[in-house]
Coordinates of C-alpha atoms and ligand atoms in Angstrom, one line a residue:
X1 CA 0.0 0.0 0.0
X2 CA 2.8 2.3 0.6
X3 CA 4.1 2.8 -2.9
X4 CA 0.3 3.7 -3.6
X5 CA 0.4 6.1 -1.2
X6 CA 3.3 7.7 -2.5
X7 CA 2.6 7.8 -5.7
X8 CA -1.6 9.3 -4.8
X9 CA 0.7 11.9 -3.0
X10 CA 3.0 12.7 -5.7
X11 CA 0.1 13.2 -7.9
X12 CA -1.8 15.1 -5.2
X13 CA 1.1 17.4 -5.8
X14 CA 2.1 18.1 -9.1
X15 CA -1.6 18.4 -9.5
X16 CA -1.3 21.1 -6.7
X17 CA 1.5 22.4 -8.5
X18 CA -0.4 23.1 -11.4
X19 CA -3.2 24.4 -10.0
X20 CA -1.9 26.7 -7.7
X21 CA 0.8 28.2 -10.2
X22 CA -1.4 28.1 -13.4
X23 CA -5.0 27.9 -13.3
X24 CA -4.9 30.2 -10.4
X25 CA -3.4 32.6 -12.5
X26 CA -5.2 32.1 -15.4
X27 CA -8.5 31.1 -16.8
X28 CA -7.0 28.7 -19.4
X29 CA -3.8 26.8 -19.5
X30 CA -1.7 25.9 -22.5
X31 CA 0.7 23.2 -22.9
X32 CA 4.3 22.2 -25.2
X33 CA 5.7 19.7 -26.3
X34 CA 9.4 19.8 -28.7
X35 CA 9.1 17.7 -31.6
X36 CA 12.1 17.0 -33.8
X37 CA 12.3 15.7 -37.5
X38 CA 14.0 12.5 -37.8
X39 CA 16.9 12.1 -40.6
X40 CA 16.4 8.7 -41.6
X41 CA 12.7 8.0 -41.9
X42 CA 11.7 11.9 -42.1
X43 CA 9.4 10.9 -39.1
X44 CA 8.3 13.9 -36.2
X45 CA 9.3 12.9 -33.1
X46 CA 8.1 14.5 -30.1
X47 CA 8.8 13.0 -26.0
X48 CA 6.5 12.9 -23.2
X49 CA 6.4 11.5 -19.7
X50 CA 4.5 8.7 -19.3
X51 CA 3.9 6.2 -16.1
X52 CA 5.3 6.0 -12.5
X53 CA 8.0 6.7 -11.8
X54 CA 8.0 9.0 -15.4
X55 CA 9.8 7.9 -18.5
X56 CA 10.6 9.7 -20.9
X57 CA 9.0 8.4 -24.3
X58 CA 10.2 9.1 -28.0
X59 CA 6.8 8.9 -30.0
X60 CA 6.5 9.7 -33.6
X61 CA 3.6 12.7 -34.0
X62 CA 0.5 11.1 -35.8
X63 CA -1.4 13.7 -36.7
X64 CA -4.3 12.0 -38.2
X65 CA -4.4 9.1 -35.4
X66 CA -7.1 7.8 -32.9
X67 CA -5.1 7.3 -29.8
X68 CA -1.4 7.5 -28.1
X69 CA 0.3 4.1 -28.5
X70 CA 3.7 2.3 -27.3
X71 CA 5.0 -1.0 -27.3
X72 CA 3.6 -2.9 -23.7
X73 CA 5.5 -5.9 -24.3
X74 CA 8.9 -4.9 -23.6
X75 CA 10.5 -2.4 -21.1
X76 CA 6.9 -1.5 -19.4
X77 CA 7.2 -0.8 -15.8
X78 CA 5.0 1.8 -14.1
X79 CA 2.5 1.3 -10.6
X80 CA -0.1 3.4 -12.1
X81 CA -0.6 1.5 -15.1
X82 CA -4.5 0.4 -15.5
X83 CA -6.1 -2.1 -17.8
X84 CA -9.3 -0.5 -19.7
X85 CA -12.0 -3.3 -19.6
X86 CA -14.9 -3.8 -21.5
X87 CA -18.0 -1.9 -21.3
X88 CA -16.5 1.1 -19.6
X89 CA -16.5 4.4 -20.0
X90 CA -13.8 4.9 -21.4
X91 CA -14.0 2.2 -23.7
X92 CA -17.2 3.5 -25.1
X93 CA -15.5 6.4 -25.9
X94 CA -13.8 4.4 -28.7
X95 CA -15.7 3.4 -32.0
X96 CA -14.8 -0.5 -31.6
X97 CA -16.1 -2.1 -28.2
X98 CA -14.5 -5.7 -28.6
X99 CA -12.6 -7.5 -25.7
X100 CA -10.0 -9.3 -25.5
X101 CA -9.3 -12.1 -23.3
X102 CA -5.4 -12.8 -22.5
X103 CA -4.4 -15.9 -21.6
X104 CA -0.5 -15.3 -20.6
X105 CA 0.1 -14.0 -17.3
X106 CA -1.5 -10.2 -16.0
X107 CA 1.2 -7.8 -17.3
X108 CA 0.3 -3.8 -19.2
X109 CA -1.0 -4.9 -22.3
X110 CA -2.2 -8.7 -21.1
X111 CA -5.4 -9.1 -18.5
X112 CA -8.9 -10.4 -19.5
X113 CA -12.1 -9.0 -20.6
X114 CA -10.0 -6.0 -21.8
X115 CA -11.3 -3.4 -24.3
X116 CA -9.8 -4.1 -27.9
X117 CA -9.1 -0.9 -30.3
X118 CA -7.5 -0.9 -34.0
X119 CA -4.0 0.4 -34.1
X120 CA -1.4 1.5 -37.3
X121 CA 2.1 2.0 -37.0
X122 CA 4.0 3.4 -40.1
X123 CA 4.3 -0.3 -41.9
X124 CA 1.2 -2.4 -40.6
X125 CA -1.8 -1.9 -38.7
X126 CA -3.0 -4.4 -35.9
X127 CA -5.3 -5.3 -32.6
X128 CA -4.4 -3.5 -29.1
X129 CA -6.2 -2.7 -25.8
X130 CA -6.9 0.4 -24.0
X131 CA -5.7 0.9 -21.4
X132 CA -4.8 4.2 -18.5
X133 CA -1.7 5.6 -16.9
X134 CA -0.6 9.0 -16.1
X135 CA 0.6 11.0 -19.0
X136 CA 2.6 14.5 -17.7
X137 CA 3.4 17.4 -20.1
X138 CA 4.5 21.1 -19.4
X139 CA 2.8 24.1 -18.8
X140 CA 3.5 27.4 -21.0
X141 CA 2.8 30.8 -20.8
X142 CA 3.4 31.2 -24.5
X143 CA 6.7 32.4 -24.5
X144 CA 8.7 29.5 -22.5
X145 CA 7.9 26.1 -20.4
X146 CA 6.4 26.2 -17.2
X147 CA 5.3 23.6 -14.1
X148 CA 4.7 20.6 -15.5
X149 CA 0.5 18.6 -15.5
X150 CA -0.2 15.4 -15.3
X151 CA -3.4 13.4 -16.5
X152 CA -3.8 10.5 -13.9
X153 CA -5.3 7.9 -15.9
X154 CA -5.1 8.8 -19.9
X155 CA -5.7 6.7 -22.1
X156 CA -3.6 5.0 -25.0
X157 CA -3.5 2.0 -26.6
X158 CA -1.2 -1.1 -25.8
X159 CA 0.5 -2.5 -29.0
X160 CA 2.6 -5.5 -29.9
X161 CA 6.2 -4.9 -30.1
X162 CA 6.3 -5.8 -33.9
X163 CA 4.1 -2.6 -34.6
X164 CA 7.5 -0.2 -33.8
X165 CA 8.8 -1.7 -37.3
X166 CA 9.4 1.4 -39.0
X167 CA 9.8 4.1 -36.3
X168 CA 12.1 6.4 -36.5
X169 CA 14.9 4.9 -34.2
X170 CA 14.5 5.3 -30.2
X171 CA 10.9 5.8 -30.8
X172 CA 8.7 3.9 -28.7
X173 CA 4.7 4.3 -30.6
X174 CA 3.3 7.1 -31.8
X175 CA 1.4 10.1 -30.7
X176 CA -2.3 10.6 -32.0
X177 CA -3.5 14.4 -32.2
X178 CA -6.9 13.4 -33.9
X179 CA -10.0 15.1 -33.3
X180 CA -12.3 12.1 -32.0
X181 CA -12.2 11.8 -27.7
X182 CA -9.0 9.9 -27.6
X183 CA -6.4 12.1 -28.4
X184 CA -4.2 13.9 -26.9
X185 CA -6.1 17.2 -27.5
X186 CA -9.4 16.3 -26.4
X187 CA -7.8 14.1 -23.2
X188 CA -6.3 17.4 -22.4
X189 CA -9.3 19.8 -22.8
X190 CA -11.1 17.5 -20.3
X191 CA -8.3 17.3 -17.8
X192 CA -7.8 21.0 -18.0
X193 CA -9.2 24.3 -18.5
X194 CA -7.4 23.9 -21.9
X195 CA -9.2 25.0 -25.1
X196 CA -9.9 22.2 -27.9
X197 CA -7.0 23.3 -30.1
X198 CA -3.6 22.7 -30.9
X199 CA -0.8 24.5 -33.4
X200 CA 2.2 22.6 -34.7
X201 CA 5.1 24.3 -35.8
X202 CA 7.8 21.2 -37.5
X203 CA 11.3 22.1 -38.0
X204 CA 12.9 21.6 -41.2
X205 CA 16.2 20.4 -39.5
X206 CA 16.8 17.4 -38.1
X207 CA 18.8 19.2 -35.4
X208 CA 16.3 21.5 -33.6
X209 CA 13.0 21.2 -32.1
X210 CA 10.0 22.6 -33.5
X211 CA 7.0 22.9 -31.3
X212 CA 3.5 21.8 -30.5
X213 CA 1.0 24.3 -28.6
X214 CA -2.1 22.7 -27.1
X215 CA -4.3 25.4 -26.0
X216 CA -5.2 28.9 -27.0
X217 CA -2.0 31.7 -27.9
X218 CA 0.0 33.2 -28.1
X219 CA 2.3 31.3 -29.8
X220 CA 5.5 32.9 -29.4
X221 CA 7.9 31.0 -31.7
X222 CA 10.9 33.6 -31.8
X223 CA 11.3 35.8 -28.8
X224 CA 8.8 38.7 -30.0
X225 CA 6.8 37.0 -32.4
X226 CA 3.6 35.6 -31.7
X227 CA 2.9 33.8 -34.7
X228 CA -0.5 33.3 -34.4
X229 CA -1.3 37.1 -35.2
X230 CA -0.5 35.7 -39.1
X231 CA -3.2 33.6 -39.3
X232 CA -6.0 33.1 -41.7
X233 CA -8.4 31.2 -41.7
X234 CA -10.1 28.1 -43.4
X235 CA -13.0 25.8 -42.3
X236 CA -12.1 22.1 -41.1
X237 CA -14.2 19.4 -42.4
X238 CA -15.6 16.0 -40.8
X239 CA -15.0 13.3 -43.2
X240 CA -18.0 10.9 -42.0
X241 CA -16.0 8.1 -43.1
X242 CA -13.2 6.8 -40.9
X243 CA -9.8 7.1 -42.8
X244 CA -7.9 4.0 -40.7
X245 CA -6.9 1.6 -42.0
X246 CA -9.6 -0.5 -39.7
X247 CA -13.0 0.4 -38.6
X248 CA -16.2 0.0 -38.0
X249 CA -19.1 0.8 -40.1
X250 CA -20.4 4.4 -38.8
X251 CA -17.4 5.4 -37.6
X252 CA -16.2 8.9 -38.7
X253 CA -12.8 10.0 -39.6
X254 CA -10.8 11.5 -36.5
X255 CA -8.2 13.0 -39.2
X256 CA -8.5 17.0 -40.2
X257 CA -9.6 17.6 -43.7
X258 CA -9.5 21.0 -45.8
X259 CA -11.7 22.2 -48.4
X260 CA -8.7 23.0 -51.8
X261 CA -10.7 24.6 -54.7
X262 CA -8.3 25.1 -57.0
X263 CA -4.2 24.7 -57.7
X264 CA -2.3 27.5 -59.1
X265 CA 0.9 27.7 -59.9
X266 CA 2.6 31.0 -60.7
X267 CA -0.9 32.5 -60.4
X268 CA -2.5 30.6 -63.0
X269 CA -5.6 28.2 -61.7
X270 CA -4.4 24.3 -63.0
X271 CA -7.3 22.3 -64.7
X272 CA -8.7 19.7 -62.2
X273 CA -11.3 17.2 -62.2
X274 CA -13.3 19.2 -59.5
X275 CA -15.0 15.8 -58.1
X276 CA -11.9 14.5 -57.1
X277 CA -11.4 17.9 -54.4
X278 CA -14.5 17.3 -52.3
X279 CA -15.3 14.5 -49.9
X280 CA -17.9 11.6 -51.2
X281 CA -20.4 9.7 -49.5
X282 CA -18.0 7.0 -49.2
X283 CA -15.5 9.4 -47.4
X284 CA -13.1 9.3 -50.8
X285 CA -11.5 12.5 -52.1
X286 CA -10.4 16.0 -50.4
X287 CA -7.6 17.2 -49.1
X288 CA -5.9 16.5 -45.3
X289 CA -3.5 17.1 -43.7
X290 CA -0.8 14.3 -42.5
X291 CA 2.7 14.3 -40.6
X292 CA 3.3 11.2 -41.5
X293 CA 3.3 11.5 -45.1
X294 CA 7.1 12.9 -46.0
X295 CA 5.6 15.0 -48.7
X296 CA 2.5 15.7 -50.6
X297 CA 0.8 13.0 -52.0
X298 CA -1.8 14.0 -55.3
X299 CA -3.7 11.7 -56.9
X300 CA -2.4 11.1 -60.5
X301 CA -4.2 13.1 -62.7
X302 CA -4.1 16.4 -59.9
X303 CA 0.1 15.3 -59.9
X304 CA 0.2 15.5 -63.8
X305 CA -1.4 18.4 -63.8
X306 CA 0.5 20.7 -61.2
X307 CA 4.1 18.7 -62.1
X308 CA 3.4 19.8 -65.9
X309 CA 2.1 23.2 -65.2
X310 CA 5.4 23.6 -62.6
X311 CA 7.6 22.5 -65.3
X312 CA 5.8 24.7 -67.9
X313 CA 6.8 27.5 -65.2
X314 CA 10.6 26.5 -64.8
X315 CA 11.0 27.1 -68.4
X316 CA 14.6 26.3 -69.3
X317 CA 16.1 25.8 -65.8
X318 CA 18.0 22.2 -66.4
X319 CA 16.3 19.4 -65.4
X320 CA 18.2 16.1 -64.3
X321 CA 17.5 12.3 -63.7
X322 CA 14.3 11.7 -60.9
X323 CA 15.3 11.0 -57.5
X324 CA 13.2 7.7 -56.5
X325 CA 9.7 9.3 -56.2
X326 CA 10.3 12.4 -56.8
X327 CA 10.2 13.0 -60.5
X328 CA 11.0 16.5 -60.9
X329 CA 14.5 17.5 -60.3
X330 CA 16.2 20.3 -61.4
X331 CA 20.2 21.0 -61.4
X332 CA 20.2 23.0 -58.3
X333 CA 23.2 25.5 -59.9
X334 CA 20.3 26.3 -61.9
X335 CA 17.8 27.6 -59.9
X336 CA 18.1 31.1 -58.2
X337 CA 17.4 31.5 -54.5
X338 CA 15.0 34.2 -52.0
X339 CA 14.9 34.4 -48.5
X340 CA 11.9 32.1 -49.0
X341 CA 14.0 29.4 -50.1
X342 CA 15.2 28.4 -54.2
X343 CA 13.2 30.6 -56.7
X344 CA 11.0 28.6 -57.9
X345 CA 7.3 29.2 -59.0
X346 CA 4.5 29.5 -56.4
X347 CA 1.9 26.9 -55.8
X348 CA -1.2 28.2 -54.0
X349 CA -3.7 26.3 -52.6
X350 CA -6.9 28.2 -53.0
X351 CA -9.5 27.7 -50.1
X352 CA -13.2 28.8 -49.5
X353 CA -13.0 31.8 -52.1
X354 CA -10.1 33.2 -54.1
X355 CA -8.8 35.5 -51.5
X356 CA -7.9 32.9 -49.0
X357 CA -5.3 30.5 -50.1
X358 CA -1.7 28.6 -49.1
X359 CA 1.0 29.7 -50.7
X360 CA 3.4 26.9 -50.9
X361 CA 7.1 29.0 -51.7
X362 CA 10.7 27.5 -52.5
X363 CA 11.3 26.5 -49.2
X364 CA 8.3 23.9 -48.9
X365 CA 8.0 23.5 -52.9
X366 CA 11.4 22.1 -53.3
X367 CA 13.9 19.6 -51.7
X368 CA 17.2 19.4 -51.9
X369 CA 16.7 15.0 -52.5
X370 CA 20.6 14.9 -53.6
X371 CA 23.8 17.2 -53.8
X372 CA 22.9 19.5 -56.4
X373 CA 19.4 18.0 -57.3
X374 CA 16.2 20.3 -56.4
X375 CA 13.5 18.1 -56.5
X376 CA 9.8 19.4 -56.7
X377 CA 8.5 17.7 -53.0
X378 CA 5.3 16.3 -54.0
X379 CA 4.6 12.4 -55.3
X380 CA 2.3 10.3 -57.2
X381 CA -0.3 9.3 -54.7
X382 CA -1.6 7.1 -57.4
X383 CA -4.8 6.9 -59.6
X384 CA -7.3 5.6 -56.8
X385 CA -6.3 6.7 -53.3
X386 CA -8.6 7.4 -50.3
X387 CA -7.8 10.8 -50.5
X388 CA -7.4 13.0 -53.2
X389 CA -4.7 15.4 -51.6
X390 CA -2.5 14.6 -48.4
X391 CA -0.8 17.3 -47.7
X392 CA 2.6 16.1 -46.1
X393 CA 5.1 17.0 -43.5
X394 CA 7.5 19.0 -45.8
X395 CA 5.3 21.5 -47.2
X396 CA 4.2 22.5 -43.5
X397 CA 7.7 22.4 -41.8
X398 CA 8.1 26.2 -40.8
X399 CA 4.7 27.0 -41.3
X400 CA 2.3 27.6 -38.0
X401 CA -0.9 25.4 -38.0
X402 CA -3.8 25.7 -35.5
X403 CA -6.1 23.1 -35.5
X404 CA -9.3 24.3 -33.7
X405 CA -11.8 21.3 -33.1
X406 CA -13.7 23.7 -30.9
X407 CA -14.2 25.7 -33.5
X408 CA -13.6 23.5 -36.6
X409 CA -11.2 26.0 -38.4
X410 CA -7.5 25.7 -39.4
X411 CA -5.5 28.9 -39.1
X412 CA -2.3 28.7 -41.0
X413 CA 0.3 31.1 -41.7
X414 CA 2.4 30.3 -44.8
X415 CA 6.2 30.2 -44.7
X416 CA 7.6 32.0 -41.9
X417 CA 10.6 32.3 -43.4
X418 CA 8.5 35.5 -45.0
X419 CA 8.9 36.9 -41.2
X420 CA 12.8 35.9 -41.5
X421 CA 11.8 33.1 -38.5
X422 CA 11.8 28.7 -38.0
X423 CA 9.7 26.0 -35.9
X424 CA 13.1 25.8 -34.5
X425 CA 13.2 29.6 -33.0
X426 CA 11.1 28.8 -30.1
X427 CA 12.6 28.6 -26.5
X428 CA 12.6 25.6 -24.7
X429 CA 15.1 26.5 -22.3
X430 CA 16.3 23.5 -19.9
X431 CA 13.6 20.8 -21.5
X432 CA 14.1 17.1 -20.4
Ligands
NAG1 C1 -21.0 1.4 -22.3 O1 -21.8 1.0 -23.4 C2 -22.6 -0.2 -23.1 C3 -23.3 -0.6 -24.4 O2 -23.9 0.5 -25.0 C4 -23.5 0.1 -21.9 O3 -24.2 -1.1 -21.6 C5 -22.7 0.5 -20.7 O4 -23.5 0.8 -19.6 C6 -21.8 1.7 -21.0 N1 -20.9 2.0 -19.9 C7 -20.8 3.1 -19.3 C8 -20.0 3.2 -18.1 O5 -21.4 4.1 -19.6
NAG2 C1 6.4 34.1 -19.8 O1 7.3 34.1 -18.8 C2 8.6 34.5 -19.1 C3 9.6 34.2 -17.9 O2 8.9 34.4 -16.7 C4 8.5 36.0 -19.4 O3 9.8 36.5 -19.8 C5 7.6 36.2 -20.6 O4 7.4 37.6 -20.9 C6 6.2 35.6 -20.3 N1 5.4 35.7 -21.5 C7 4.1 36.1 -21.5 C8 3.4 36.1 -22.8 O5 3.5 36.4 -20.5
NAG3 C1 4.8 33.7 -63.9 O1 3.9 34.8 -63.7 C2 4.4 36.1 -64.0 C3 3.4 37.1 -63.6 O2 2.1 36.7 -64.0 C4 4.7 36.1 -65.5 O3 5.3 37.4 -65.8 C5 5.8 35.0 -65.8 O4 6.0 35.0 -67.2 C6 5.2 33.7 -65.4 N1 6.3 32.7 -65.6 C7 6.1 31.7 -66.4 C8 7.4 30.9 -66.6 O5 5.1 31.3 -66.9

């Protein structure tokens, strides 16, 4: 009973903590978390503390994902780990209500009659259970970290050690920011006085943290610049299908989906098959937004379209041999450069009406896929895919994204090289 104690206590506290330094203080709390691109398998990773006593957790950031899950079957120790069983609360808070019986002895991730929930990690997708255990994650006043929360029992998802095949190295599961009641956004509004939104701000190095804001602003990414004051604004749509790769029949994608109009490059609109740009009634086509996806994916007749209009719009520049997916490569002596990365044409991404677009400039257009070889950073998603547009983790690196489920709009910023600032500007002092 003692270590229970202890451990009621030390929760007693840091929840004391909190309260006393922050939501004293203020009516709403906001919290951080760094998140740094991996080299080898351009993977976001982000770290969080997780169980009793904490350990610190590598988890690659799944923007579009149901739940928060790591590996149970190796290296799980914690006394406040707690199995989520069937019929539950908090397993009715998940589409898929099956149990699972385990038959090896009671260890996290093994106990009978426990709830059963789909999981994917970057290669395969498989079976895991719910189940609880504290989850701690600091405080911000905008500008730098603060005192540290912790959710008691949040839930995540157990998964098979075969599911990490894949991760970027060190990681230990992934982190779901989806809308539906799982995620770490939504846990974290109902813990806290913490408003149903998050921004994400991914580095384009591999050695610097970019940042994730959960909560309201400012977002203060450089010392003296509160990003979010660029914002505009574009409505975030409710795909009714589920996305995953399992699910069950009803159940509604937890993933955050854009309304594109139009493609233009160098201000011209491209011509699109305009069916392919909204969402049907079996949840195919539209545009989201992934971080797991390296770069954009566009179905094949939308990729043959922009890719020939782009290379219409690089006139003579010198193109050279593809690199792997990436088809359109340019000798990089070739092509001029701008504070907002190589000079290439601009493709926009038009939104509700004319006026409110994306501009996509050099620095998320273009990748540098070899010495020497500019590559245009968007592939063939092929001629049939779920969804029509996914926009990927390098054409958002360096811009500022909030993703307001409480008010189901996306504010997003463009480059910020524009404001001569990075993801990587923002201070996290002494971070664990
Ligand atoms: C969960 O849902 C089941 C089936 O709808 C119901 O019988 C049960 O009472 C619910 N549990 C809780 C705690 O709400
Ligand atoms: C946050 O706290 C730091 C250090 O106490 C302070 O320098 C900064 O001005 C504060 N920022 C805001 C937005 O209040
Ligand atoms: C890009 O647009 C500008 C301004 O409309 C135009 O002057 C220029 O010729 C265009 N470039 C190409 C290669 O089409």
């Amino acid at each position: 009973m003692a270590w229970f104690k202890k451990n009621l206590l030390l929760s007693l506290f840091s929840l004391l903590l909190f309260s006393h330094s922050l939501c004293a203080a203020l009516k709403s709390a906001t919290f951080v978390l760094p998140v740094k691109k991996d080299g080898a398998t351009l993977q976001y990773v982000t770290r969080v503390q997780q169980r009793t006593p904490p350990t610190l957790l590598n988890l690659v950031v799944d923007l579009g994902a149901r739940y928060l899950w790591v590996d149970c079957d190796k290296g799980y120790v914690s006394s406040t780990y707690g199995s989520v069983y069937c019929g539950t609360a908090e397993c009715n808070l998940t589409a898929s209500q099956g149990c699972t019986d385990c038959s090896l002895p009671r260890r996290p991730g093994c106990d009978k009659n426990t709830c059963s929930v789909g999981i994917e990690g970057p290669t395969v997708g498989t079976g895991g259970v719910l189940a609880q255990d504290a989850l701690s994650i600091a405080s911000t006043n905008g500008t730098v970290p603060g005192p540290s929360a912790t959710i008691p029992k949040f839930v995540f998802s157990c998964a098979p050690s075969f599911l990490l095949k894949g991760l970027a190295r060190g990681a230990k599961g992934m982190l779901g920011l989806g809308r539906g009641n799982l995620g770490l956004p939504l846990q974290l509004a109902s813990a806290f006085p913490v408003s149903a939104k998050f921004a994400v701000c991914l580095s384009s190095t591999t050695t610097s943290n970019g940042v994730m804001f959960f909560g309201d602003g400012p977002y203060e990414i450089s010392s003296g610049v509160d990003a979010s004051a660029r914002f505009k604004y574009t409505p975030l749509f409710v795909n009714p299908v589920s996305t995953a790769g399992s699910y069950i029949a009803g159940e509604e994608s937890v993933e955050y989906f854009i309304g594109v109009r139009s493609v233009k490059v160098n201000g011209t609109a491209v011509p699109l098959k305009k069916s392919l740009l909204s969402i049907d009634e079996e949840g195919h086509g539209g545009t989201k937004i992934s971080t797991t996806a390296p770069y954009t994916q566009l179905q094949t007749s939308i990729y043959t379209a922009v890719t020939g209009a782009f290379a219409t719009a690089m006139g003579s520049t010198t193109r050279v041999a593809p690199v792997g997916k990436l088809k359109l490569c340019y000798d990089a002596k070739d092509v001029g450069a701008r504070y907002t990365g190589p000079a290439v044409p601009t493709i926009d991404l038009v939104l509700q009406d004319e006026s409110v677009y994306w501009s996509i400039l050099g620095a998320n257009s273009m990748v540098e896929a070899k010495k020497g070889v500019l590559c245009l950073a968007f592939v063939d998603g092929g001629i049939n895919p779920t969804t029509s547009i996914v926009i990927g983790g390098h054409q958002i690196e360096d811009n500022l994204l909030q993703f307001d489920i409480a008010n189901s709009r996306l504010g997003f910023t463009s480059s910020l090289w524009i404001v001569k600032t990075t993801c990587a500007s923002y201070n996290f002092q002494s971070l664990p």
